[in-house]
C-alpha positions in Angstrom: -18.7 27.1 -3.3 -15.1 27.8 -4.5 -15.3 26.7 -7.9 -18.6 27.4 -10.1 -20.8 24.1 -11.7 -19.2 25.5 -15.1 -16.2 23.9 -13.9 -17.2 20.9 -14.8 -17.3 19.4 -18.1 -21.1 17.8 -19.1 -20.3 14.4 -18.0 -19.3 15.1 -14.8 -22.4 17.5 -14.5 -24.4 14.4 -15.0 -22.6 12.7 -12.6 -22.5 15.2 -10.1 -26.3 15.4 -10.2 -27.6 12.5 -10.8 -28.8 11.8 -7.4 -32.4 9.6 -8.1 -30.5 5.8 -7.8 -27.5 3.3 -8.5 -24.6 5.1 -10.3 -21.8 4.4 -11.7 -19.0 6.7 -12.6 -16.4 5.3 -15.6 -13.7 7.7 -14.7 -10.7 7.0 -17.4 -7.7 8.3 -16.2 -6.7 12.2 -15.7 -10.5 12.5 -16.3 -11.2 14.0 -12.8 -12.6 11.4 -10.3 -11.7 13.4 -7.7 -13.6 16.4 -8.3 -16.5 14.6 -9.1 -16.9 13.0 -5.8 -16.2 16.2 -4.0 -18.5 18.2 -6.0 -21.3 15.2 -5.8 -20.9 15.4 -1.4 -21.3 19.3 -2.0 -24.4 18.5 -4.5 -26.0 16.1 -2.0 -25.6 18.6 0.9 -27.9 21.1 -1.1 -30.3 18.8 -1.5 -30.6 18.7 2.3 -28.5 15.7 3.3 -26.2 16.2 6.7 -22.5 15.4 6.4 -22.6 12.9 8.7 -25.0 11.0 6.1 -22.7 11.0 3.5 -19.5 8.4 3.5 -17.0 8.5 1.0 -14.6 5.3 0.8 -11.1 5.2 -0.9 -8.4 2.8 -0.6 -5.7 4.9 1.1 -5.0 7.0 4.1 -3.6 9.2 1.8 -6.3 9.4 -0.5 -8.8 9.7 2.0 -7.0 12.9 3.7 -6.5 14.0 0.3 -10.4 14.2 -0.4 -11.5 15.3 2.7 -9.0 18.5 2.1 -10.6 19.0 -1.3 -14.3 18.6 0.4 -13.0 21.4 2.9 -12.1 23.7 0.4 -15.4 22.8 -1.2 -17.6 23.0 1.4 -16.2 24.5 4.1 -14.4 23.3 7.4 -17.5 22.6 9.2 -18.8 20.7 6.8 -16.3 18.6 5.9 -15.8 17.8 9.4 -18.4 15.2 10.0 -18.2 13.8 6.7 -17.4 10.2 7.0 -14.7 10.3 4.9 -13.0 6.8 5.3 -11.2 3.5 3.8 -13.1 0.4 4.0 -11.1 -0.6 7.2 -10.8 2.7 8.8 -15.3 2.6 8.7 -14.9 -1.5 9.4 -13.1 0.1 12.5 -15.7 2.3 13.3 -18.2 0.0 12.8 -16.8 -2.8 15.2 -15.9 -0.4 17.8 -19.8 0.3 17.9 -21.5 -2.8 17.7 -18.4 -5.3 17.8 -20.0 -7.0 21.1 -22.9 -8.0 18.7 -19.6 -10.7 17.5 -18.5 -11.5 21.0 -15.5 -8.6 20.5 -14.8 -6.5 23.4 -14.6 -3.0 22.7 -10.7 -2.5 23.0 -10.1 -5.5 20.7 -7.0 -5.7 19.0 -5.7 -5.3 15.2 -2.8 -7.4 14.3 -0.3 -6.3 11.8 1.0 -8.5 9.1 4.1 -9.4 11.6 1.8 -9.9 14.2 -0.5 -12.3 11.7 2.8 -14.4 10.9 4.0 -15.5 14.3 0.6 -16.4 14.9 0.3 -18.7 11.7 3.3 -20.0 12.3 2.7 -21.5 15.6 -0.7 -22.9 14.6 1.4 -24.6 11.8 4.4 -25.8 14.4 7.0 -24.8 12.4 9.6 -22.0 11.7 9.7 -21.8 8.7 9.1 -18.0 7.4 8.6 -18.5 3.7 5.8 -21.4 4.5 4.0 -19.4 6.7 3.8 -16.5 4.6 2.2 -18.9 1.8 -0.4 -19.8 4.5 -0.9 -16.2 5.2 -1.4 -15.2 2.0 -3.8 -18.0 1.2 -5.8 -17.1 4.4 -6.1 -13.7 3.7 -7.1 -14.8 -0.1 -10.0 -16.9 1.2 -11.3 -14.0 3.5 -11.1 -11.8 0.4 -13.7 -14.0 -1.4 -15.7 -14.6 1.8 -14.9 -17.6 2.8 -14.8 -19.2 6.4 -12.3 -21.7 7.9 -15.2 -24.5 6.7 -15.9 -22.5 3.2 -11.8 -22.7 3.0 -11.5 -26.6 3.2 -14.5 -26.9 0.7 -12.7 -24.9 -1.6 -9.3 -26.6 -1.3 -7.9 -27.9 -4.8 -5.4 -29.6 -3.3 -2.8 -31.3 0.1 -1.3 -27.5 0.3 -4.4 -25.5 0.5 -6.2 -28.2 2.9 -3.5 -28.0 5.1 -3.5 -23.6 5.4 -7.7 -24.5 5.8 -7.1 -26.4 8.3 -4.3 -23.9 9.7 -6.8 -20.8 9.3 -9.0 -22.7 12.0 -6.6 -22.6 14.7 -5.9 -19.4 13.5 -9.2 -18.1 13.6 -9.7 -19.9 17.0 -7.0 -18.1 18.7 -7.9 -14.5 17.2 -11.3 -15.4 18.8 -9.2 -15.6 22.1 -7.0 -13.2 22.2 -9.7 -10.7 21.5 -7.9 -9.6 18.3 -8.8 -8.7 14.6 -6.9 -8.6 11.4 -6.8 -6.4 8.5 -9.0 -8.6 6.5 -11.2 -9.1 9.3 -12.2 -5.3 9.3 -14.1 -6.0 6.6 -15.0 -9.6 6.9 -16.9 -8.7 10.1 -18.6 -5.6 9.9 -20.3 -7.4 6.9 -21.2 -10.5 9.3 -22.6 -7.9 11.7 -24.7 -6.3 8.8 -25.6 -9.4 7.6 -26.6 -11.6 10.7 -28.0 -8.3 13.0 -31.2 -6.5 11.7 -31.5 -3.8 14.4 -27.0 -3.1 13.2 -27.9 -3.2 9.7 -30.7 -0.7 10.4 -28.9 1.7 12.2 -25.9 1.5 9.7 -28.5 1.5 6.4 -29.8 4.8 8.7 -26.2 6.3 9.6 -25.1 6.7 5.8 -28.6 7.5 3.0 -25.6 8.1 0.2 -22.5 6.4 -0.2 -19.6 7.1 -2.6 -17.0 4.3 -3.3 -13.9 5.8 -5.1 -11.7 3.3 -7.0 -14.2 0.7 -7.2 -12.2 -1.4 -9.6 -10.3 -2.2 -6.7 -12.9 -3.8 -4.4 -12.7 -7.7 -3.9 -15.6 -9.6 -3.0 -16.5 -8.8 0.2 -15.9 -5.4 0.1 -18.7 -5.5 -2.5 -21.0 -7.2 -0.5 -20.5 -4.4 2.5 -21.1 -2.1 0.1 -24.6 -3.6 -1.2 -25.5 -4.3 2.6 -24.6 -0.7 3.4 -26.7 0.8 0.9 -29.7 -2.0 1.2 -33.2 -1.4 -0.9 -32.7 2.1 -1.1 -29.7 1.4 -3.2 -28.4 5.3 -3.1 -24.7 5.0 -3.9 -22.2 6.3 -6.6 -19.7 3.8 -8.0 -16.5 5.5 -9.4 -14.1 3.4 -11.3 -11.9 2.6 -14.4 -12.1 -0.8 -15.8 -9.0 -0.3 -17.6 -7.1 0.5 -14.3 -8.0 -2.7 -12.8 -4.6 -3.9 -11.8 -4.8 -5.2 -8.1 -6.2 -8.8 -8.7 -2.7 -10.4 -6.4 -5.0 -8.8 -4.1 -8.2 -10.3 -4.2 -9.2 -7.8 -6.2 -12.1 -8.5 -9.2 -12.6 -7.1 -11.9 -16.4 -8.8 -11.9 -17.4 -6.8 -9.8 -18.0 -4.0 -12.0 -20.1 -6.7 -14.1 -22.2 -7.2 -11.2 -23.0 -3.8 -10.8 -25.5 -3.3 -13.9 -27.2 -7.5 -12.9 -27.3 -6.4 -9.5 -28.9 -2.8 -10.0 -31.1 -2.7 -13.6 -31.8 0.7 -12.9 -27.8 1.5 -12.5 -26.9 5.0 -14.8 -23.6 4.0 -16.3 -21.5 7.6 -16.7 -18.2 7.9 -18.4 -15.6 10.2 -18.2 -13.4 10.4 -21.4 -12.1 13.6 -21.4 -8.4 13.5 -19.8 -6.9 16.6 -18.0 -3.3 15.3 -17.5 -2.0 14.3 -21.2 -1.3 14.9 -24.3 -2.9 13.8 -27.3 0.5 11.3 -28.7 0.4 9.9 -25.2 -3.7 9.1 -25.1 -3.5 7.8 -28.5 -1.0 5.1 -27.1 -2.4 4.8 -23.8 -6.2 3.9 -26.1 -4.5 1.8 -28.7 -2.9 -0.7 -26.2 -6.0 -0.8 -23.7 -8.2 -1.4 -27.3 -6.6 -4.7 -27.0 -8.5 -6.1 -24.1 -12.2 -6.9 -24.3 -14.4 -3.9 -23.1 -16.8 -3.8 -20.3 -18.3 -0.5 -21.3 -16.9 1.4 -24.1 -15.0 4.6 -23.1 -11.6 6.4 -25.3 -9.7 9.0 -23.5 -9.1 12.5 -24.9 -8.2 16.0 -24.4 -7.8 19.6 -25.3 -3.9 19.5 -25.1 -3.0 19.0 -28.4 -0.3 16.3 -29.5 2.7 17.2 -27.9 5.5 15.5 -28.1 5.9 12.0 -29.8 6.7 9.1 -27.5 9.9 7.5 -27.4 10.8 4.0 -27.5 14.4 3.9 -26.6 16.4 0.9 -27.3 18.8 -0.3 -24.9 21.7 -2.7 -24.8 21.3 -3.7 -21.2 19.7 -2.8 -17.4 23.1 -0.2 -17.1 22.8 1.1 -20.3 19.2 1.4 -19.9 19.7 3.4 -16.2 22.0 5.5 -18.0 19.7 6.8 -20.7 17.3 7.4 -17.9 19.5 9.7 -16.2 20.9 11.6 -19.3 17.2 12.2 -20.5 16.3 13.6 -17.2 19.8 15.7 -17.3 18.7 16.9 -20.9 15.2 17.8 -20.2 16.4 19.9 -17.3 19.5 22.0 -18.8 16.5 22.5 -21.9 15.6 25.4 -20.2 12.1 26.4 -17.7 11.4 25.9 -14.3 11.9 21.8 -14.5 12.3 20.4 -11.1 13.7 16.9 -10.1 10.3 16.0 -8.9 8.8 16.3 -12.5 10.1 13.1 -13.2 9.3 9.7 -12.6 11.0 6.1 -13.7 8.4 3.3 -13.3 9.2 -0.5 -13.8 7.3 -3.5 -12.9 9.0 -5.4 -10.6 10.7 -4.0 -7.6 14.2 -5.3 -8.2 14.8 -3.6 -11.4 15.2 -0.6 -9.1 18.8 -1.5 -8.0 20.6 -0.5 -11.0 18.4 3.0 -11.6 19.5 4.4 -7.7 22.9 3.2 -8.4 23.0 5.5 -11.8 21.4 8.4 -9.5 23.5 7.9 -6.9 26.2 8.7 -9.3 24.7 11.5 -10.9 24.2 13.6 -7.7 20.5 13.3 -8.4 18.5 12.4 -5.4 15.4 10.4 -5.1 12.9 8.3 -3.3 11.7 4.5 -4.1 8.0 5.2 -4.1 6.3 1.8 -2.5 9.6 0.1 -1.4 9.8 -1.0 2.4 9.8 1.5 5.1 13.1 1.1 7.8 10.4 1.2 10.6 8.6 -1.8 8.5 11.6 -4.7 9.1 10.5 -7.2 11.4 13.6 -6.7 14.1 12.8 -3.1 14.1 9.5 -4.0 14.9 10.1 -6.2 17.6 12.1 -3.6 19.6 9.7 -0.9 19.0 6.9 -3.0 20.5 8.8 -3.2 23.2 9.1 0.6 23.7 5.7 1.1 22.9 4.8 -1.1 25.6 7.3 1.0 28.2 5.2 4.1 26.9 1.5 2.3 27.2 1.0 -0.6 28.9 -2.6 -1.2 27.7 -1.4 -1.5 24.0 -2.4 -5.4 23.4 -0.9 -6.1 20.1 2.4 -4.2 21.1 2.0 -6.9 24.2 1.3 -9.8 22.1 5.0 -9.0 19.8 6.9 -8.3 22.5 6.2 -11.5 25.2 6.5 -13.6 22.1 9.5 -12.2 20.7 12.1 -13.7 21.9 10.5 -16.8 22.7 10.3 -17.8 26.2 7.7 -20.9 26.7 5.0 -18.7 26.7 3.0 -20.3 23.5 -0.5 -19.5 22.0 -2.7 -21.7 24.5 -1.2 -19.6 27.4 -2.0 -16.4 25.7 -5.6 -17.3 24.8 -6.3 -17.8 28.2 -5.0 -14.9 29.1 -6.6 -12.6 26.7 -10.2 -14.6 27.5 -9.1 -13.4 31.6 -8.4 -10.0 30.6 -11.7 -9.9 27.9 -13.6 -11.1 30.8 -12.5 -8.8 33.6 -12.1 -6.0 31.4 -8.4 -5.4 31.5 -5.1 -5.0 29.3 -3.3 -8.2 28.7 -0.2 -6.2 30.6 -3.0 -5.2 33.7 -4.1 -9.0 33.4 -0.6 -10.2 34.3 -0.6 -8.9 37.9 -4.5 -9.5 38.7 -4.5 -11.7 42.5 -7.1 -13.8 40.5 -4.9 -14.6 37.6 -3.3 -17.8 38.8 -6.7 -19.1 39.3 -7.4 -19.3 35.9 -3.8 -20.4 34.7 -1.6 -23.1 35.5 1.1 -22.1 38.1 4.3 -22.2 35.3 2.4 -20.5 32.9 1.4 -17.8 35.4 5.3 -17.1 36.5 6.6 -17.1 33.3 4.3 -14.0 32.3 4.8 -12.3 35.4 8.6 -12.8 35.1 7.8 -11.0 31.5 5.7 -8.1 33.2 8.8 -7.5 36.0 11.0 -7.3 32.6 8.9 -4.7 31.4 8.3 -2.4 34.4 12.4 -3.3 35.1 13.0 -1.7 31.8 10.7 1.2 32.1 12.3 2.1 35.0 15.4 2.3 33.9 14.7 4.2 30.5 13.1 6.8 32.5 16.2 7.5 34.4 18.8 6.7 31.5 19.7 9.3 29.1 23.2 10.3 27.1 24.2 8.6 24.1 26.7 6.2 25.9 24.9 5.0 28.2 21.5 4.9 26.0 23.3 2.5 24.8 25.1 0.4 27.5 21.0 -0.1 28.3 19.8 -1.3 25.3 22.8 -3.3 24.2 22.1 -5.0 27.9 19.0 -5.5 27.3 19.4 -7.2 24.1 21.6 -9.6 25.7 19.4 -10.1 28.7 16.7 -11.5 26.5 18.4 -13.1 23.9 17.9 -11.0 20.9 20.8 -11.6 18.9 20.7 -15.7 19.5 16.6 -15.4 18.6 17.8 -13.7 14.8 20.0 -16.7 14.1 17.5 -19.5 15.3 14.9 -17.9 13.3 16.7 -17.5 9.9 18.2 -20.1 7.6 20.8 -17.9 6.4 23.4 -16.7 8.5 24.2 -13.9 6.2 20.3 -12.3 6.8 20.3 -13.1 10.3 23.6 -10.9 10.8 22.2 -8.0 8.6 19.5 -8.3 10.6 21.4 -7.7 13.8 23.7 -5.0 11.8 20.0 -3.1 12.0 19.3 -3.6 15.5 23.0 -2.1 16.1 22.3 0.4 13.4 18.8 1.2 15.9 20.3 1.3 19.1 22.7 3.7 18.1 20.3 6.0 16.7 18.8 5.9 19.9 21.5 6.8 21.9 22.4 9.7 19.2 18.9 10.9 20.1 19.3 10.5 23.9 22.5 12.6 23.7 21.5 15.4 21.7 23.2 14.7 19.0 20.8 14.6 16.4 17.4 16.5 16.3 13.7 14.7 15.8 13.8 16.1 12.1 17.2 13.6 11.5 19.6 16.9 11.2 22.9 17.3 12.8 21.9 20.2 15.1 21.9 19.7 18.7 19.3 19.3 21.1 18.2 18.1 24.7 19.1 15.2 25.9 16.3 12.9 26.1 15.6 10.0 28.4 15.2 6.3 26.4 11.5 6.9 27.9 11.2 10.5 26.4 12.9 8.7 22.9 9.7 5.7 23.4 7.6 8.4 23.7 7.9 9.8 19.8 8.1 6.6 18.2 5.2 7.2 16.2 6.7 10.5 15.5 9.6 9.1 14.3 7.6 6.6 12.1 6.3 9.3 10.2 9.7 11.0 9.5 10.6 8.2 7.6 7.9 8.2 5.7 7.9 11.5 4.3 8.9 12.9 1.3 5.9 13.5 -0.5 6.5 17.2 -0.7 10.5 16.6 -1.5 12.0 17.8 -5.1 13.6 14.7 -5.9 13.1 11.9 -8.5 10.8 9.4 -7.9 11.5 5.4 -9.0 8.1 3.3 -8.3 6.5 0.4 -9.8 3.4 0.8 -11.9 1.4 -0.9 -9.0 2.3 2.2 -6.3 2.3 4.4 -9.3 -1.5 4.1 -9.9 -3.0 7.0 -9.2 -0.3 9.6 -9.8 1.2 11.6 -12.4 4.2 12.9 -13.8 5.1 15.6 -16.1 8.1 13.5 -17.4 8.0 9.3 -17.0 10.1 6.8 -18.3 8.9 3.6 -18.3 11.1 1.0 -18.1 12.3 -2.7 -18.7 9.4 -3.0 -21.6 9.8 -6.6 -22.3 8.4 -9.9 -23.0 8.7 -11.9 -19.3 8.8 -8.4 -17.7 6.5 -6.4 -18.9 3.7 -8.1 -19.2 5.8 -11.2 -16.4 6.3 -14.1 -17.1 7.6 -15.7 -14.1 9.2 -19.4 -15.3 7.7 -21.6 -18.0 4.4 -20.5 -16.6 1.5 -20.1 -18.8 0.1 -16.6 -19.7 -3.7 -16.9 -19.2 -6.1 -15.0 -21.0 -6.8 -13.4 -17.9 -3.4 -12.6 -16.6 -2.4 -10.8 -19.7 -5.6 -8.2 -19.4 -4.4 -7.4 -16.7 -0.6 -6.9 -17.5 -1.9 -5.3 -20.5 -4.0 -2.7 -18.0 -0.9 -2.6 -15.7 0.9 -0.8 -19.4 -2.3 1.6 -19.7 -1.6 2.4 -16.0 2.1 3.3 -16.8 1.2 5.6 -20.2 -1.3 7.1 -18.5 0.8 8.1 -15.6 2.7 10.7 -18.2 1.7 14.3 -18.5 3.9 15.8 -21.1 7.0 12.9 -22.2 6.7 9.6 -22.3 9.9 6.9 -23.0 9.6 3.8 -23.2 12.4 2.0 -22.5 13.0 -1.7 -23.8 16.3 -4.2 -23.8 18.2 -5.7 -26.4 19.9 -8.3 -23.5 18.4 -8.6 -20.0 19.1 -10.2 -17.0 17.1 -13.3 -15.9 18.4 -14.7 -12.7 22.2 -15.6 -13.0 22.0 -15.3 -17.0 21.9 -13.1 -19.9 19.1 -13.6 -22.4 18.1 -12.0 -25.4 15.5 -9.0 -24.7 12.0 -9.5 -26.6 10.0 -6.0 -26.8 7.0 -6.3 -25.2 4.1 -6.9 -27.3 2.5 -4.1 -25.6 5.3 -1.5 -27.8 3.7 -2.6 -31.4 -0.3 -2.0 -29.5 0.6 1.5 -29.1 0.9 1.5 -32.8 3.3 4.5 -32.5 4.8 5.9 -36.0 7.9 4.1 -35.5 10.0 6.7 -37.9 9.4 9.3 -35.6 8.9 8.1 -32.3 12.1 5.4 -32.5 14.3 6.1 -31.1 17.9 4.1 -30.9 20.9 6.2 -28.4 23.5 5.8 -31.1 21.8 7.0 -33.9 20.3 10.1 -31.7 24.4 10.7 -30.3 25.0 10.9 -34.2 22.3 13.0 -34.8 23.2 15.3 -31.6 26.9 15.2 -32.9 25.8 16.4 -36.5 23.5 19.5 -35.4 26.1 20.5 -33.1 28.7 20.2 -36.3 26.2 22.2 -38.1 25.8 24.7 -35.4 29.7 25.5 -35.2 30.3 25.6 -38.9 27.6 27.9 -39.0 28.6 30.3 -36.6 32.3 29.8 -35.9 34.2 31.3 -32.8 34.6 35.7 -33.5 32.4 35.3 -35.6 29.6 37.9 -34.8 26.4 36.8 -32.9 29.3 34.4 -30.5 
């Protein structure tokens, strides 16, 4: 092993090897989840366990390589290689890929991204209408969270709006059922239908996996509990590691109840906390435990740790958002010209909504001082991008189904949902891509004669193009191809129709121009994969298809990058900072208030944890940042501090901090300094 069991504190010990039953795993923040789990897969491989019995379930892609890197280093490459390391829907993948036929899936069935979801909806609701159909969406997907079926929807239905998305998620779940195609909810929706309606599936899965460890289990939602309990069955082997004071994602689905099922569900469950923290210091835990020490406890934990005190934290009063922004940036300026080996990516400014971003990069921006917006949306996310890329993505693999499904839908042309059901129930049946379906002799026996042109019109489109983008390459005419092709199919006219502002729907072409011209920049040479100026080959539009993915990933990196990071405290969770400002503490912010609506009980424990989340995130200096005036839609309103300042109970002589008396105070020292030690005089 690389590190020796006297790494671990005696909590962890005890979790680590407490191996006998049901455990769960109170991690507080900072206290060292992470090393627990990896040390408990190495613990459970000594007792003679093969890595391939052992899953380990996060949330996050990025968590999930993040632990299986730590296991390596742990255990050792070979090990760690047939660990099932996973999230929920990467195994509910696996899982249906297996025994999906046990559902009536095929084996290549679809996964439908959230775009993908949305034009669906929306046609089973007949209208246009974006904003409604994400409210269906999001209803849906709230219902499949708690485990609930089109017929458990419409029993659950409070009132006209929700009977109308139950009656919505039928059609919706009909045509899923046709086109052969899952969503993201569905990947864990079905695997626990197969576990729960299949004995010889549950079996081999119960079998497949004798330990199971479930990292941020405050996070699960209903169902995912329920996989978990039928994953683990009788034998009930499985570590629990959570927070309940870091329960923040109940917009979600979410539930906090589930850790209160836990100790009902398993008597014999060993409850394990982890108090001491290894990322703060002590002025920042005392806050972090006063404000938390609000909210009713589950199971009693306080955090601590060997760090001493610190520095104080800082609640800095601000006149307004600018003002605000500005004292951000001159505190991160001051920190770094202090002296030491300080590096822009030391530093974090957290908020809780996204739009109070805006004025913080424009301050930056100002400064010279780069950064990323942790959590904000990726270019390759917008839905116009989208559309064209499934386009090329369907140039570059005619047997990708969903990047079919976008593409002969978007733009529209009289191909609707019943057309494409029986088309995907052909291909399902005959064991072919919906693209290979398209040109099958046998096809316009099982289609109506229109129906059967129109798609094959679609498919000559596609091979048309494909053709041509192999053979194209040069910036210009790039280009001159794309911009033809646009026009051919009525992009620009399909933006228009399908926004109600005229002003989104030309940004939204501005993006697609903005796209194509990247392209072309590509196919001449003139910039490089890695975004640079340099020169290169010149590529064919094929060759450009071709690394789409690639490119993806380009712009989403910056993990490794030094610069400032802005995020909201719901992508913050989970990371730490030596230096955080935490911004825009106020009543109706921080914990919102959207409205005249009514806090609940419930709501403000969790805006409450959502504050213990932001302290928490802070290694070394915490500010806390709060407004004397604020913006709230066209207005200016007084600024209330958030109740949550007076629950950290902080000494408010010494940890108070208002700009104008500190500039005084600045001014005065430096008076003192000069008197002191005027110029010539010796020391100078």
């Amino acid at each position: 092993m690389a590190e020796a069991p006297a790494s671990l504190n005696n909590a962890q010990m005890q979790a680590v090897h407490h191996l006998a039953g049901p455990c769960l795993v109170l991690a507080g923040a900072g206290s060292g989840k992470t090393r627990v789990i990896v040390h408990k897969i190495a613990r459970l491989l000594q007792a003679g366990l093969a890595p391939r019995q052992i899953a380990a379930i996060t949330f996050t892609n990025k968590a999930a390589a993040e632990m299986r890197e730590r296991a390596k280093a742990l255990v050792g490459a070979r090990a760690a290689k047939d660990l099932a390391v996973s999230t929920f829907h990467s195994l509910g993948v696996r899982m249906l890929r297996s025994d999906g036929t046990k559902l009536g899936l095929k084996e290549n069935f679809s996964i439908l991204d959230s775009d993908d979801v949305l034009g669906v909806i929306r046609d089973c609701g007949g209208n246009t209408d974006n904003a409604l159909a994400r409210r269906w969406q999001w209803t849906i997907s709230l219902w499949k969270n708690q485990g609930l079926d089109a017929d458990g929807a419409e029993r659950a239905a409070q009132d006209d709006d929700e009977r109308v998305a139950a009656r919505i998620m039928r059609l919706y779940q009909e045509r899923l059922q046709a086109f052969q195609a899952v969503d993201f909810d569905d990947l864990i929706g079905l695997p626990l239908k197969l576990l729960q309606r299949d004995a010889e599936a549950r079996a081999k899965w119960q079998d497949t996996f004798h330990h199971v460890l479930v990292d941020e289990y405050q996070d699960t939602n209903s169902v995912q509990y329920e996989l978990l309990k039928a994953l683990v069955g009788e034998r009930a082997l499985f570590t629990a590691v959570g927070d309940d004071d870091q329960s923040i994602n109940g917009w979600r689905g979410a539930t906090i109840e589930n850790l209160k099922r836990l100790p009902q569900d398993y008597p014999n469950l060993t409850v394990i906390p982890l108090e001491q923290n290894y990322r703060s210091t002590g002025h920042i835990l005392r806050a972090a435990n006063a404000v938390i020490a609000q909210n009713p406890k589950l199971f009693e934990k306080k955090l601590w740790s060997e760090f001493g005190d610190g520095e104080p934290v800082r609640v800095v009063e601000c006149d307004g958002e600018e003002h605000e922004a500005e004292r951000a940036v001159a505190r991160i300026q001051a920190i770094r010209g202090n002296g030491g080996q300080t590096k822009l990516s030391d530093f974090a400014i957290l908020y809780r909504a996204n739009h109070q971003a805006r004025v913080f990069e424009q301050k930056l921006r100002a400064a010279q001082l780069p950064y990323k917006v942790s959590g904000g949306q990726s270019y390759f996310d917008r839905a116009e991008i989208k559309d064209l890329c499934a386009w090329l993505r369907l140039l570059v693999n005619q047997d990708d189904d969903p990047a079919f499904l976008r593409a002969v839908t978007t733009p529209k042309r009289g191909i609707g949902h019943q057309t494409l059901a029986a088309l995907g129930e052909f291909a399902s049946k005959w064991k072919l891509s919906l693209f290979e379906a398209l040109f099958s002799p046998t096809l316009a026996a099982a289609l109506k004669g229109k129906t059967v042109d129109a798609l094959q019109a679609f498919g000559r489109e596609v091979n048309e193009l494909e053709h041509k983008a192999r053979h194209t390459s040069g910036s210009e005419d790039a280009k001159t191809l794309l911009l033809g092709w646009l026009k051919d199919i009525g992009y620009e006219q399909h933006l228009y129709d399908g926004e109600d502002s005229e002003k989104l729907a030309q940004a939204r072409w501005s993006n697609v121009l903005d796209f194509v011209d990247w392209i072309g920049k590509r196919c001449g040479g003139e910039i490089t994969p890695d975004g640079s100026g340099d020169a290169s080959e010149r590529q064919s539009v094929l060759q450009v298809a071709q690394t789409i993915s690639v490119i993806i990933s380009l712009a989403e990196r910056g993990d490794d990058q030094d610069v400032i990071t802005l995020s909201t405290l719901h992508a913050a969770k989970g990371l730490e900072w030596p230096h955080v400002v935490l911004a825009g503490v106020n009543e109706g912010l921080l914990p919102f208030r959207s409205g005249d609506e009514d806090m609940t009980p419930e709501r403000l424990e969790e805006e409450r944890r959502l504050m213990y989340v932001g302290i928490t995130r802070a290694r070394t200096t915490l500010a806390v940042s709060t407004l004397r005036r604020r913006k709230k839609g066209r207005d200016t309103v007084a600024g209330v501090p958030s109740r949550f300042i007076a629950e950290m109970k902080l000494d408010e002589v010494q940890v108070k901090e208002d700009p104008r008396e500190r500039l005084k105070k600045l001014r005065a020292e430096l008076a003192a300094k000069a008197a002191a030690n005027p110029v010539g005089a010796p020391g100078r």
